[in-house]
Amino acid sequence: MKIKNICCIGAGYVGGPTMAVIAKQCPNIKVTVVDINEARIAAWNDDNLDNLPVFEPGLDAIVKEARGRNLFFSTEVDKAIDEAEMIFISVNTPTKTYGKGKGMAADLKYIELCARQIARVSKQDKIIVEKSTLPVRTASAIKDILDNTGNDVAFQILSNPEFLAEGTAVEDLLSPDRVLIGGDTTPEGTKAIEALAAVYAHWVPQERILRTNVWSSELSKLTANAFLAQRVSSINAMSEICEKTGADVNEVSKAIGMDSRIGAKFLKSSVGFGGSCFQKDILNLVYIAKSYGLNEVADYWEQVILMNEHQKQRFSDNIVSTLYNTVSGKKIAFLGWAFKKDTNDTRESAAIKVADNLLNEQAEITVFDPKVVEERIYADLDYLNTRSSEENRSLLKVENNPYETCKSAHAIAVLTEWDEFKTYDWKQIFDNMQKPAFVFDGRGILDKEVLEDIGFVYYKIGTGQ
Ligand code: UDX
Ligand code: UDX
């Protein structure tokens, strides 16, 4: 089966960039990305490419090339479903905030809504591709809905998890380490797998396209994220020991990373991992383990999250204790709000938790992030429900100039590793701050010697005094 028409439901951080790259690499396939959020679709269609809803280096050029040729963004969901032979589901699957599995299980409400809509609209056989990260065995739930509520058309369900990381999405999509496709082992299942493999084969070498059964594919995504997050929590656990003993976590990372069995990546100590996936996927894994009675397995993975919470907490505690045990009425400047550099995404960003802790101590925070807009920052804080949104707005200000942000501050906290922070005139920043002037570098990106020479009291995560 040769695919000529693809639809993707969900124009978010995953659906948008993934479909843009498929459209770029497969000019003969018509790709339509649909979303129920009209504002988001309008932003994807904006003539000014600076207004795309997702910021990813290189994405604007790809959208410019393919949009209107074979890449379309639309709110006409039914029409796009009807026309497509292959439908990607890329809607969000947040952690449940109510009922059974609250705080742990993935909420599959949107997935189910999509499945019901596909069943209702489809008049010809279709291949459904799970792009959203889902708990193991979700495919069978989708299949159940499709088979029981559809118009007697045949559906094949594939799992095709996305491994792109934000900030490097375009690069990751253009040359993925691997593409994973899980499907039924029946002849029809195999045909569907090969149809999707043929789409990727436009630019991905065959040996990097893995075929597995559906459950292995679904579980591999959760496992990959759990392993990656575990590395960050492991090095962050070491960072605290380093600070106590006078070791330097960066030296430790380098020393162990050169062991080819360990490898050098994902060993950067930080104020804590964020992003929409790590915490959600591990919670999900913990929930699955518990539901099978595998309590030791559940406890093992849960510790990765507890360590991450501790890392954020101890970063803010350290700011308070260093500033003579009170930050009440003191100005703390935040450099960075995004959960990592080169993205405007703030989901689960460590900055949110650190800000919340400091606001509880009555600090006055000023934030600068090169890509995150003011409304997003307030929305993140309001979502916590710790205080009223008026209080959040009165205690925390958002600036669009880093020098203004740091002016008269008692301390600066570096929360995101944006490259531009390294290039600032730190002498000028120092001259305009309260003294002693403190810098708490939660990403370990600034030069200790240079800052100390200027006169700063400099704390770098994972480095002992
Ligand atoms: C999402 C999931 O969070 C993640 O688990 C999965 O791996 C990939 O898809 P992301 O693209 O980052 O990740 O989510 P988000 O940016 O929130 O985009 C989802 C989009 O789906 C939103 O624009 C939302 O409006 C849309 N949506 C949601 C629909 O179009 N229909 C729905 O029924 C629900
Ligand atoms: C992750 C996975 O990497 C990706 O494969 C999956 O598809 C989605 O989830 P993402 O969340 O976009 O991607 O970013 P990632 O680069 O993994 O970073 C996650 C968090 O870990 C960030 O907050 C980052 O700052 C932090 N991190 C990462 C560290 O603190 N140290 C590291 O060494 C690496």
CSV table of N, CA, C and O in Angstrom, one decimal, residues 368-433:
chain,number,residue,atom,x,y,z
A,368,PHE,N,13.8,36.7,33.1
A,368,PHE,CA,14.1,36.9,31.7
A,368,PHE,C,14.3,35.5,31.0
A,368,PHE,O,15.1,34.7,31.5
A,369,ASP,N,13.6,35.3,29.9
A,369,ASP,CA,13.9,34.1,29.1
A,369,ASP,C,13.8,34.6,27.6
A,369,ASP,O,12.9,35.3,27.2
A,370,PRO,N,14.8,34.2,26.8
A,370,PRO,CA,14.8,34.7,25.4
A,370,PRO,C,13.6,34.3,24.6
A,370,PRO,O,13.3,34.9,23.6
A,371,LYS,N,13.0,33.2,24.9
A,371,LYS,CA,11.9,32.7,24.1
A,371,LYS,C,10.5,32.5,24.7
A,371,LYS,O,9.5,32.3,24.0
A,372,VAL,N,10.5,32.6,26.0
A,372,VAL,CA,9.2,32.3,26.7
A,372,VAL,C,8.5,33.6,27.0
A,372,VAL,O,9.0,34.6,27.5
A,373,VAL,N,7.2,33.6,26.6
A,373,VAL,CA,6.4,34.9,26.7
A,373,VAL,C,5.8,35.0,28.1
A,373,VAL,O,5.6,34.0,28.8
A,374,GLU,N,5.5,36.2,28.5
A,374,GLU,CA,5.0,36.6,29.8
A,374,GLU,C,3.8,35.7,30.3
A,374,GLU,O,3.7,35.2,31.3
A,375,GLU,N,2.8,35.7,29.3
A,375,GLU,CA,1.6,35.0,29.7
A,375,GLU,C,1.8,33.5,30.1
A,375,GLU,O,1.2,32.9,31.0
A,376,ARG,N,2.8,32.9,29.4
A,376,ARG,CA,3.1,31.5,29.7
A,376,ARG,C,3.7,31.4,31.1
A,376,ARG,O,3.3,30.5,31.9
A,377,ILE,N,4.5,32.3,31.5
A,377,ILE,CA,5.2,32.2,32.8
A,377,ILE,C,4.1,32.4,33.9
A,377,ILE,O,4.0,31.6,34.9
A,378,TYR,N,3.2,33.3,33.8
A,378,TYR,CA,2.1,33.5,34.8
A,378,TYR,C,1.2,32.3,34.7
A,378,TYR,O,0.7,31.8,35.8
A,379,ALA,N,0.9,31.7,33.6
A,379,ALA,CA,0.0,30.5,33.5
A,379,ALA,C,0.7,29.4,34.2
A,379,ALA,O,0.0,28.6,34.9
A,380,ASP,N,2.0,29.2,34.1
A,380,ASP,CA,2.7,28.1,34.8
A,380,ASP,C,2.5,28.3,36.3
A,380,ASP,O,2.3,27.3,37.0
A,381,LEU,N,2.7,29.5,36.8
A,381,LEU,CA,2.6,29.7,38.2
A,381,LEU,C,1.1,29.6,38.7
A,381,LEU,O,0.9,28.9,39.7
A,382,ASP,N,0.2,30.1,38.0
A,382,ASP,CA,-1.2,30.1,38.4
A,382,ASP,C,-1.7,28.6,38.4
A,382,ASP,O,-2.5,28.3,39.3
A,383,TYR,N,-1.2,27.8,37.5
A,383,TYR,CA,-1.6,26.4,37.4
A,383,TYR,C,-1.3,25.7,38.8
A,383,TYR,O,-2.0,24.7,39.1
A,384,LEU,N,-0.3,26.1,39.5
A,384,LEU,CA,0.1,25.4,40.8
A,384,LEU,C,-0.9,25.7,41.8
A,384,LEU,O,-1.0,25.0,42.8
A,385,ASN,N,-1.7,26.8,41.7
A,385,ASN,CA,-2.7,27.1,42.7
A,385,ASN,C,-2.1,27.4,44.1
A,385,ASN,O,-2.8,27.3,45.1
A,386,THR,N,-0.9,27.8,44.1
A,386,THR,CA,-0.3,28.1,45.5
A,386,THR,C,-0.8,29.4,46.0
A,386,THR,O,-0.9,29.6,47.2
A,387,ARG,N,-1.0,30.4,45.1
A,387,ARG,CA,-1.5,31.7,45.6
A,387,ARG,C,-2.3,32.3,44.5
A,387,ARG,O,-2.4,31.7,43.4
A,388,SER,N,-3.0,33.4,44.7
A,388,SER,CA,-3.9,34.0,43.7
A,388,SER,C,-3.0,34.5,42.5
A,388,SER,O,-1.8,34.8,42.7
A,389,SER,N,-3.7,34.6,41.4
A,389,SER,CA,-2.9,35.1,40.2
A,389,SER,C,-2.5,36.6,40.4
A,389,SER,O,-1.5,37.0,39.9
A,390,GLU,N,-3.3,37.3,41.2
A,390,GLU,CA,-2.9,38.7,41.5
A,390,GLU,C,-1.6,38.7,42.3
A,390,GLU,O,-0.7,39.5,42.0
A,391,GLU,N,-1.5,37.8,43.3
A,391,GLU,CA,-0.2,37.8,44.1
A,391,GLU,C,0.9,37.4,43.2
A,391,GLU,O,2.0,37.9,43.3
A,392,ASN,N,0.7,36.4,42.3
A,392,ASN,CA,1.8,36.0,41.4
A,392,ASN,C,2.3,37.1,40.6
A,392,ASN,O,3.5,37.3,40.4
A,393,ARG,N,1.3,37.9,40.1
A,393,ARG,CA,1.7,39.1,39.3
A,393,ARG,C,2.3,40.2,40.1
A,393,ARG,O,3.1,41.0,39.5
A,394,SER,N,2.0,40.3,41.3
A,394,SER,CA,2.6,41.4,42.1
A,394,SER,C,4.0,41.0,42.6
A,394,SER,O,4.9,41.8,42.7
A,395,LEU,N,4.2,39.7,42.8
A,395,LEU,CA,5.6,39.3,43.3
A,395,LEU,C,6.6,38.9,42.2
A,395,LEU,O,7.8,39.0,42.5
A,396,LEU,N,6.0,38.5,41.1
A,396,LEU,CA,7.0,38.1,40.0
A,396,LEU,C,6.8,39.0,38.8
A,396,LEU,O,5.6,39.2,38.3
A,397,LYS,N,7.9,39.6,38.3
A,397,LYS,CA,7.8,40.4,37.1
A,397,LYS,C,8.5,39.7,35.9
A,397,LYS,O,9.5,39.0,36.2
A,398,VAL,N,8.1,40.0,34.7
A,398,VAL,CA,8.8,39.4,33.5
A,398,VAL,C,9.4,40.6,32.8
A,398,VAL,O,8.7,41.6,32.5
A,399,GLU,N,10.7,40.5,32.4
A,399,GLU,CA,11.4,41.5,31.7
A,399,GLU,C,11.8,41.0,30.4
A,399,GLU,O,11.9,39.8,30.2
A,400,ASN,N,12.1,41.9,29.4
A,400,ASN,CA,12.6,41.4,28.1
A,400,ASN,C,14.0,41.9,27.9
A,400,ASN,O,14.5,41.8,26.8
A,401,ASN,N,14.7,42.3,29.0
A,401,ASN,CA,16.1,42.7,28.8
A,401,ASN,C,16.8,42.1,30.0
A,401,ASN,O,16.5,42.4,31.2
A,402,PRO,N,17.9,41.3,29.8
A,402,PRO,CA,18.6,40.7,30.9
A,402,PRO,C,19.2,41.6,31.8
A,402,PRO,O,19.3,41.4,33.0
A,403,TYR,N,19.7,42.8,31.3
A,403,TYR,CA,20.4,43.7,32.2
A,403,TYR,C,19.4,44.4,33.2
A,403,TYR,O,19.7,44.6,34.4
A,404,GLU,N,18.3,44.7,32.6
A,404,GLU,CA,17.2,45.3,33.5
A,404,GLU,C,16.8,44.2,34.5
A,404,GLU,O,16.5,44.6,35.7
A,405,THR,N,16.7,43.0,34.1
A,405,THR,CA,16.3,41.9,35.0
A,405,THR,C,17.2,41.8,36.2
A,405,THR,O,16.7,41.6,37.3
A,406,CYS,N,18.5,42.0,36.0
A,406,CYS,CA,19.5,41.8,37.0
A,406,CYS,C,19.7,43.0,37.9
A,406,CYS,O,20.4,43.0,38.9
A,407,LYS,N,19.3,44.2,37.4
A,407,LYS,CA,19.5,45.5,38.0
A,407,LYS,C,19.0,45.5,39.5
A,407,LYS,O,17.8,45.1,39.7
A,408,SER,N,19.8,45.8,40.4
A,408,SER,CA,19.5,45.9,41.8
A,408,SER,C,19.1,44.6,42.5
A,408,SER,O,18.6,44.6,43.6
A,409,ALA,N,19.4,43.5,41.8
A,409,ALA,CA,19.1,42.2,42.4
A,409,ALA,C,20.1,41.8,43.5
A,409,ALA,O,21.2,42.2,43.4
A,410,HIS,N,19.6,41.1,44.4
A,410,HIS,CA,20.5,40.5,45.4
A,410,HIS,C,21.2,39.2,44.9
A,410,HIS,O,22.3,38.9,45.3
A,411,ALA,N,20.5,38.5,44.1
A,411,ALA,CA,21.0,37.3,43.5
A,411,ALA,C,20.5,37.0,42.2
A,411,ALA,O,19.4,37.4,41.8
A,412,ILE,N,21.3,36.2,41.4
A,412,ILE,CA,20.8,35.8,40.1
A,412,ILE,C,20.8,34.2,40.1
A,412,ILE,O,21.7,33.6,40.7
A,413,ALA,N,19.7,33.7,39.6
A,413,ALA,CA,19.6,32.2,39.5
A,413,ALA,C,19.5,31.8,38.0
A,413,ALA,O,18.7,32.4,37.3
A,414,VAL,N,20.5,31.0,37.6
A,414,VAL,CA,20.5,30.5,36.2
A,414,VAL,C,19.7,29.2,36.1
A,414,VAL,O,20.1,28.2,36.7
A,415,LEU,N,18.5,29.3,35.4
A,415,LEU,CA,17.6,28.1,35.4
A,415,LEU,C,17.6,27.3,34.1
A,415,LEU,O,17.2,26.2,34.0
A,416,THR,N,18.0,28.0,33.0
A,416,THR,CA,18.1,27.4,31.7
A,416,THR,C,19.5,27.7,31.1
A,416,THR,O,20.0,28.7,31.4
A,417,GLU,N,19.9,26.7,30.3
A,417,GLU,CA,21.3,26.8,29.8
A,417,GLU,C,21.4,27.6,28.5
A,417,GLU,O,22.3,27.2,27.7
A,418,TRP,N,20.6,28.6,28.3
A,418,TRP,CA,20.7,29.4,27.0
A,418,TRP,C,22.2,29.8,26.8
A,418,TRP,O,22.8,30.4,27.7
A,419,ASP,N,22.7,29.7,25.6
A,419,ASP,CA,24.0,30.0,25.2
A,419,ASP,C,24.3,31.5,25.5
A,419,ASP,O,25.4,31.9,25.9
A,420,GLU,N,23.3,32.4,25.2
A,420,GLU,CA,23.5,33.8,25.2
A,420,GLU,C,23.9,34.3,26.6
A,420,GLU,O,24.6,35.3,26.8
A,421,PHE,N,23.5,33.5,27.7
A,421,PHE,CA,23.8,33.9,29.0
A,421,PHE,C,25.3,34.0,29.2
A,421,PHE,O,25.8,34.8,30.0
A,422,LYS,N,26.1,33.2,28.5
A,422,LYS,CA,27.5,33.1,28.7
A,422,LYS,C,28.2,34.4,28.1
A,422,LYS,O,29.3,34.7,28.4
A,423,THR,N,27.5,35.0,27.2
A,423,THR,CA,28.1,36.1,26.4
A,423,THR,C,27.8,37.5,27.1
A,423,THR,O,28.2,38.5,26.5
A,424,TYR,N,27.1,37.5,28.2
A,424,TYR,CA,26.7,38.8,28.7
A,424,TYR,C,27.9,39.5,29.3
A,424,TYR,O,28.9,38.9,29.7
A,425,ASP,N,27.7,40.8,29.5
A,425,ASP,CA,28.8,41.7,30.1
A,425,ASP,C,28.6,41.5,31.6
A,425,ASP,O,27.8,42.3,32.3
A,426,TRP,N,29.2,40.5,32.2
A,426,TRP,CA,29.0,40.2,33.6
A,426,TRP,C,29.5,41.3,34.6
A,426,TRP,O,29.0,41.4,35.7
A,427,LYS,N,30.5,42.1,34.1
A,427,LYS,CA,31.0,43.2,34.9
A,427,LYS,C,29.9,44.2,35.1
A,427,LYS,O,29.6,44.7,36.2
A,428,GLN,N,29.3,44.5,34.0
A,428,GLN,CA,28.2,45.5,34.0
A,428,GLN,C,27.0,45.0,34.9
A,428,GLN,O,26.5,45.8,35.7
A,429,ILE,N,26.7,43.8,34.8
A,429,ILE,CA,25.6,43.2,35.6
A,429,ILE,C,26.0,43.3,37.1
A,429,ILE,O,25.2,43.8,38.0
A,430,PHE,N,27.3,43.0,37.4
A,430,PHE,CA,27.8,43.1,38.8
A,430,PHE,C,27.7,44.5,39.3
A,430,PHE,O,27.2,44.7,40.5
A,431,ASP,N,28.1,45.4,38.5
A,431,ASP,CA,28.1,46.8,39.0
A,431,ASP,C,26.7,47.3,39.4
A,431,ASP,O,26.6,48.2,40.2
A,432,ASN,N,25.7,46.8,38.8
A,432,ASN,CA,24.3,47.3,39.0
A,432,ASN,C,23.6,46.5,40.1
A,432,ASN,O,22.4,46.6,40.2
A,433,MET,N,24.3,45.5,40.7
A,433,MET,CA,23.6,44.6,41.7
A,433,MET,C,23.8,45.1,43.1
A,433,MET,O,24.8,45.8,43.4
